[in-house]
Amino acid sequence: MASVRDIVRTSIVPQRVLGEAARRLLPLHRIFRDDRGSATVEHALWLPVFASLIGVSIDASLSFHTHGRMWDAARETARRVAVGEMTGEQARSYAARLLPGNASYAIDVVETSDAMPTVTVSIVASSADVSIFGTLDLLTIERLSTVYSMRREVLPEEDEEETSS
């Protein structure tokens, strides 16, 4: 890279015209040539980017973990209601015990008695309750939801009661 002095020496413009300008630019040239502290500046510029990436990855992993636990709780609750081990209100409290953290969950257990009786368990959680840094709200993910349906087992004595009536 050419220095200010080299530019002044090789320029077509007379040196007495550039002399004063070159003397004014020489201290700036020393400042720009000095690279001490450049690593600090680079780190200061990239640090928010990396911190944001770490925050997003932590929130995403927590949401995946919570969604998996919600799925497991819905499946296990639906299975227990389907085999007749518990009623709807017992199922809500059972599912709440299986869910992680201090988040507030909306748990709904619906039993149908159609030609094919089913049990449907739905669990909904707000992403603000799951997220630590709030990055899920920035990604427009407002809530996590899980719905699990299972056929209800019809016991032989229940089947006989339905046919006799």
PDB file of C-alpha atoms in Angstrom:
ATOM      1  CA  MET A   1       0.000   0.000   0.000  1.00  0.00           C
ATOM      2  CA  ALA A   2       1.336   3.386  -0.936  1.00  0.00           C
ATOM      3  CA  SER A   3       1.985   5.849   1.856  1.00  0.00           C
ATOM      4  CA  VAL A   4       1.012   9.490   1.800  1.00  0.00           C
ATOM      5  CA  ARG A   5       4.646  10.476   1.126  1.00  0.00           C
ATOM      6  CA  ASP A   6       4.820   8.163  -1.904  1.00  0.00           C
ATOM      7  CA  ILE A   7       1.644   9.670  -3.283  1.00  0.00           C
ATOM      8  CA  VAL A   8       2.986  13.192  -2.801  1.00  0.00           C
ATOM      9  CA  ARG A   9       6.306  12.301  -4.487  1.00  0.00           C
ATOM     10  CA  THR A  10       4.747  10.627  -7.527  1.00  0.00           C
ATOM     11  CA  SER A  11       1.806  12.942  -8.100  1.00  0.00           C
ATOM     12  CA  ILE A  12       1.505  15.224 -11.075  1.00  0.00           C
ATOM     13  CA  VAL A  13       0.336  18.096  -8.886  1.00  0.00           C
ATOM     14  CA  PRO A  14       3.231  20.198  -7.618  1.00  0.00           C
ATOM     15  CA  GLN A  15       4.513  19.194  -4.219  1.00  0.00           C
ATOM     16  CA  ARG A  16       4.173  22.668  -2.748  1.00  0.00           C
ATOM     17  CA  VAL A  17       0.385  22.464  -3.361  1.00  0.00           C
ATOM     18  CA  LEU A  18       0.119  18.981  -1.828  1.00  0.00           C
ATOM     19  CA  GLY A  19       2.661  19.643   0.865  1.00  0.00           C
ATOM     20  CA  GLU A  20       0.242  21.259   3.282  1.00  0.00           C
ATOM     21  CA  ALA A  21      -2.494  18.645   2.604  1.00  0.00           C
ATOM     22  CA  ALA A  22       0.004  15.814   3.006  1.00  0.00           C
ATOM     23  CA  ARG A  23       1.192  17.213   6.317  1.00  0.00           C
ATOM     24  CA  ARG A  24      -2.427  17.292   7.506  1.00  0.00           C
ATOM     25  CA  LEU A  25      -3.125  13.701   6.310  1.00  0.00           C
ATOM     26  CA  LEU A  26       0.062  12.171   7.726  1.00  0.00           C
ATOM     27  CA  PRO A  27      -1.241  11.834  11.327  1.00  0.00           C
ATOM     28  CA  LEU A  28      -4.445  10.222  10.022  1.00  0.00           C
ATOM     29  CA  HIS A  29      -2.383   7.760   8.026  1.00  0.00           C
ATOM     30  CA  ARG A  30      -0.576   6.725  11.200  1.00  0.00           C
ATOM     31  CA  ILE A  31      -3.899   6.197  12.971  1.00  0.00           C
ATOM     32  CA  PHE A  32      -5.373   4.061  10.181  1.00  0.00           C
ATOM     33  CA  ARG A  33      -2.189   2.042   9.772  1.00  0.00           C
ATOM     34  CA  ASP A  34      -2.122   1.161  13.482  1.00  0.00           C
ATOM     35  CA  ASP A  35      -3.976  -2.160  13.970  1.00  0.00           C
ATOM     36  CA  ARG A  36      -3.735  -2.407  17.754  1.00  0.00           C
ATOM     37  CA  GLY A  37      -7.163  -3.105  19.272  1.00  0.00           C
ATOM     38  CA  SER A  38      -8.695  -4.273  16.003  1.00  0.00           C
ATOM     39  CA  ALA A  39      -9.465  -7.706  17.471  1.00  0.00           C
ATOM     40  CA  THR A  40     -11.369  -6.065  20.308  1.00  0.00           C
ATOM     41  CA  VAL A  41     -13.480  -4.095  17.871  1.00  0.00           C
ATOM     42  CA  GLU A  42     -14.188  -7.214  15.797  1.00  0.00           C
ATOM     43  CA  HIS A  43     -15.244  -9.120  18.901  1.00  0.00           C
ATOM     44  CA  ALA A  44     -17.459  -6.257  20.004  1.00  0.00           C
ATOM     45  CA  LEU A  45     -19.186  -6.284  16.607  1.00  0.00           C
ATOM     46  CA  TRP A  46     -19.731 -10.067  16.469  1.00  0.00           C
ATOM     47  CA  LEU A  47     -20.601 -10.680  20.131  1.00  0.00           C
ATOM     48  CA  PRO A  48     -24.312  -9.688  19.859  1.00  0.00           C
ATOM     49  CA  VAL A  49     -24.721 -11.957  16.825  1.00  0.00           C
ATOM     50  CA  PHE A  50     -23.302 -14.984  18.618  1.00  0.00           C
ATOM     51  CA  ALA A  51     -25.205 -14.214  21.826  1.00  0.00           C
ATOM     52  CA  SER A  52     -28.448 -14.049  19.822  1.00  0.00           C
ATOM     53  CA  LEU A  53     -27.688 -17.381  18.154  1.00  0.00           C
ATOM     54  CA  ILE A  54     -27.052 -19.001  21.522  1.00  0.00           C
ATOM     55  CA  GLY A  55     -30.297 -17.549  22.919  1.00  0.00           C
ATOM     56  CA  VAL A  56     -32.325 -18.788  19.956  1.00  0.00           C
ATOM     57  CA  SER A  57     -30.790 -22.257  20.173  1.00  0.00           C
ATOM     58  CA  ILE A  58     -31.490 -22.513  23.920  1.00  0.00           C
ATOM     59  CA  ASP A  59     -35.104 -21.421  23.461  1.00  0.00           C
ATOM     60  CA  ALA A  60     -35.591 -23.773  20.517  1.00  0.00           C
ATOM     61  CA  SER A  61     -34.183 -26.750  22.417  1.00  0.00           C
ATOM     62  CA  LEU A  62     -36.377 -25.967  25.436  1.00  0.00           C
ATOM     63  CA  SER A  63     -39.451 -25.732  23.238  1.00  0.00           C
ATOM     64  CA  PHE A  64     -38.637 -29.065  21.547  1.00  0.00           C
ATOM     65  CA  HIS A  65     -38.114 -30.673  24.943  1.00  0.00           C
ATOM     66  CA  THR A  66     -41.357 -29.248  26.328  1.00  0.00           C
ATOM     67  CA  HIS A  67     -43.305 -30.232  23.222  1.00  0.00           C
ATOM     68  CA  GLY A  68     -41.993 -33.793  23.491  1.00  0.00           C
ATOM     69  CA  ARG A  69     -43.002 -33.951  27.159  1.00  0.00           C
ATOM     70  CA  MET A  70     -46.444 -32.567  26.266  1.00  0.00           C
ATOM     71  CA  TRP A  71     -46.789 -35.272  23.625  1.00  0.00           C
ATOM     72  CA  ASP A  72     -45.785 -37.998  26.113  1.00  0.00           C
ATOM     73  CA  ALA A  73     -48.191 -36.666  28.759  1.00  0.00           C
ATOM     74  CA  ALA A  74     -51.084 -36.515  26.264  1.00  0.00           C
ATOM     75  CA  ARG A  75     -50.403 -40.047  25.019  1.00  0.00           C
ATOM     76  CA  GLU A  76     -50.067 -41.540  28.494  1.00  0.00           C
ATOM     77  CA  THR A  77     -53.164 -39.733  29.769  1.00  0.00           C
ATOM     78  CA  ALA A  78     -55.246 -40.798  26.754  1.00  0.00           C
ATOM     79  CA  ARG A  79     -54.105 -44.396  27.222  1.00  0.00           C
ATOM     80  CA  ARG A  80     -55.093 -44.448  30.893  1.00  0.00           C
ATOM     81  CA  VAL A  81     -58.513 -42.943  30.183  1.00  0.00           C
ATOM     82  CA  ALA A  82     -59.033 -45.288  27.218  1.00  0.00           C
ATOM     83  CA  VAL A  83     -58.485 -48.392  29.320  1.00  0.00           C
ATOM     84  CA  GLY A  84     -60.735 -47.020  32.067  1.00  0.00           C
ATOM     85  CA  GLU A  85     -58.136 -46.381  34.767  1.00  0.00           C
ATOM     86  CA  MET A  86     -59.252 -42.783  35.373  1.00  0.00           C
ATOM     87  CA  THR A  87     -61.944 -40.226  34.667  1.00  0.00           C
ATOM     88  CA  GLY A  88     -61.608 -36.871  32.928  1.00  0.00           C
ATOM     89  CA  GLU A  89     -60.839 -34.780  36.035  1.00  0.00           C
ATOM     90  CA  GLN A  90     -58.330 -37.332  37.302  1.00  0.00           C
ATOM     91  CA  ALA A  91     -56.779 -37.306  33.845  1.00  0.00           C
ATOM     92  CA  ARG A  92     -56.283 -33.518  33.927  1.00  0.00           C
ATOM     93  CA  SER A  93     -54.432 -33.640  37.229  1.00  0.00           C
ATOM     94  CA  TYR A  94     -52.425 -36.673  36.076  1.00  0.00           C
ATOM     95  CA  ALA A  95     -51.342 -34.895  32.869  1.00  0.00           C
ATOM     96  CA  ALA A  96     -50.410 -31.758  34.842  1.00  0.00           C
ATOM     97  CA  ARG A  97     -48.080 -33.835  37.028  1.00  0.00           C
ATOM     98  CA  LEU A  98     -46.339 -35.254  33.954  1.00  0.00           C
ATOM     99  CA  LEU A  99     -45.649 -31.845  32.392  1.00  0.00           C
ATOM    100  CA  PRO A 100     -42.353 -30.014  33.014  1.00  0.00           C
ATOM    101  CA  GLY A 101     -41.618 -26.650  34.568  1.00  0.00           C
ATOM    102  CA  ASN A 102     -43.686 -23.853  35.955  1.00  0.00           C
ATOM    103  CA  ALA A 103     -45.569 -23.110  32.736  1.00  0.00           C
ATOM    104  CA  SER A 104     -49.341 -22.926  32.742  1.00  0.00           C
ATOM    105  CA  TYR A 105     -50.897 -25.573  30.545  1.00  0.00           C
ATOM    106  CA  ALA A 106     -54.453 -25.786  29.231  1.00  0.00           C
ATOM    107  CA  ILE A 107     -55.385 -29.463  29.456  1.00  0.00           C
ATOM    108  CA  ASP A 108     -58.596 -30.754  27.915  1.00  0.00           C
ATOM    109  CA  VAL A 109     -59.852 -34.350  27.991  1.00  0.00           C
ATOM    110  CA  VAL A 110     -62.803 -35.208  25.739  1.00  0.00           C
ATOM    111  CA  GLU A 111     -64.482 -38.618  25.645  1.00  0.00           C
ATOM    112  CA  THR A 112     -66.878 -39.469  22.823  1.00  0.00           C
ATOM    113  CA  SER A 113     -69.298 -42.358  22.796  1.00  0.00           C
ATOM    114  CA  ASP A 114     -70.105 -42.676  19.106  1.00  0.00           C
ATOM    115  CA  ALA A 115     -70.010 -45.894  17.128  1.00  0.00           C
ATOM    116  CA  MET A 116     -66.253 -45.736  17.697  1.00  0.00           C
ATOM    117  CA  PRO A 117     -65.669 -44.293  21.201  1.00  0.00           C
ATOM    118  CA  THR A 118     -62.493 -42.216  21.473  1.00  0.00           C
ATOM    119  CA  VAL A 119     -60.550 -40.249  24.040  1.00  0.00           C
ATOM    120  CA  THR A 120     -58.880 -37.013  22.923  1.00  0.00           C
ATOM    121  CA  VAL A 121     -56.380 -35.205  25.130  1.00  0.00           C
ATOM    122  CA  SER A 122     -55.186 -31.756  24.094  1.00  0.00           C
ATOM    123  CA  ILE A 123     -52.506 -29.754  25.864  1.00  0.00           C
ATOM    124  CA  VAL A 124     -51.650 -26.133  25.027  1.00  0.00           C
ATOM    125  CA  ALA A 125     -48.839 -23.998  26.480  1.00  0.00           C
ATOM    126  CA  SER A 126     -47.889 -20.403  25.782  1.00  0.00           C
ATOM    127  CA  SER A 127     -44.455 -19.964  24.222  1.00  0.00           C
ATOM    128  CA  ALA A 128     -43.766 -17.131  26.669  1.00  0.00           C
ATOM    129  CA  ASP A 129     -44.029 -19.659  29.516  1.00  0.00           C
ATOM    130  CA  VAL A 130     -41.653 -22.092  27.805  1.00  0.00           C
ATOM    131  CA  SER A 131     -39.067 -19.647  26.484  1.00  0.00           C
ATOM    132  CA  ILE A 132     -36.270 -18.200  28.645  1.00  0.00           C
ATOM    133  CA  PHE A 133     -35.115 -15.382  26.365  1.00  0.00           C
ATOM    134  CA  GLY A 134     -38.399 -14.769  24.549  1.00  0.00           C
ATOM    135  CA  THR A 135     -37.018 -15.524  21.103  1.00  0.00           C
ATOM    136  CA  LEU A 136     -39.954 -17.790  20.237  1.00  0.00           C
ATOM    137  CA  ASP A 137     -42.246 -14.762  20.352  1.00  0.00           C
ATOM    138  CA  LEU A 138     -39.933 -13.018  17.895  1.00  0.00           C
ATOM    139  CA  LEU A 139     -40.289 -15.978  15.551  1.00  0.00           C
ATOM    140  CA  THR A 140     -44.119 -15.627  15.789  1.00  0.00           C
ATOM    141  CA  ILE A 141     -44.564 -18.921  17.626  1.00  0.00           C
ATOM    142  CA  GLU A 142     -47.296 -18.007  20.085  1.00  0.00           C
ATOM    143  CA  ARG A 143     -48.151 -21.386  21.542  1.00  0.00           C
ATOM    144  CA  LEU A 144     -47.209 -25.047  21.613  1.00  0.00           C
ATOM    145  CA  SER A 145     -50.060 -27.499  21.266  1.00  0.00           C
ATOM    146  CA  THR A 146     -50.463 -31.257  21.271  1.00  0.00           C
ATOM    147  CA  VAL A 147     -53.570 -33.300  20.488  1.00  0.00           C
ATOM    148  CA  TYR A 148     -53.631 -37.062  20.946  1.00  0.00           C
ATOM    149  CA  SER A 149     -56.631 -39.301  20.216  1.00  0.00           C
ATOM    150  CA  MET A 150     -57.039 -42.960  21.114  1.00  0.00           C
ATOM    151  CA  ARG A 151     -59.870 -45.460  20.710  1.00  0.00           C
ATOM    152  CA  ARG A 152     -61.553 -46.239  23.965  1.00  0.00           C
ATOM    153  CA  GLU A 153     -61.578 -49.879  24.956  1.00  0.00           C
ATOM    154  CA  VAL A 154     -65.056 -51.248  25.200  1.00  0.00           C
ATOM    155  CA  LEU A 155     -65.188 -53.948  27.828  1.00  0.00           C
ATOM    156  CA  PRO A 156     -67.400 -57.013  27.146  1.00  0.00           C
ATOM    157  CA  GLU A 157     -69.828 -56.161  29.980  1.00  0.00           C
ATOM    158  CA  GLU A 158     -70.244 -52.601  28.621  1.00  0.00           C
ATOM    159  CA  ASP A 159     -70.920 -54.078  25.193  1.00  0.00           C
ATOM    160  CA  GLU A 160     -73.632 -56.377  26.606  1.00  0.00           C
ATOM    161  CA  GLU A 161     -75.295 -53.470  28.432  1.00  0.00           C
ATOM    162  CA  GLU A 162     -75.462 -51.427  25.221  1.00  0.00           C
ATOM    163  CA  THR A 163     -76.969 -54.299  23.206  1.00  0.00           C
ATOM    164  CA  SER A 164     -79.546 -55.216  25.895  1.00  0.00           C
ATOM    165  CA  SER A 165     -80.936 -51.696  26.178  1.00  0.00           C
TER     166      SER A 165
END
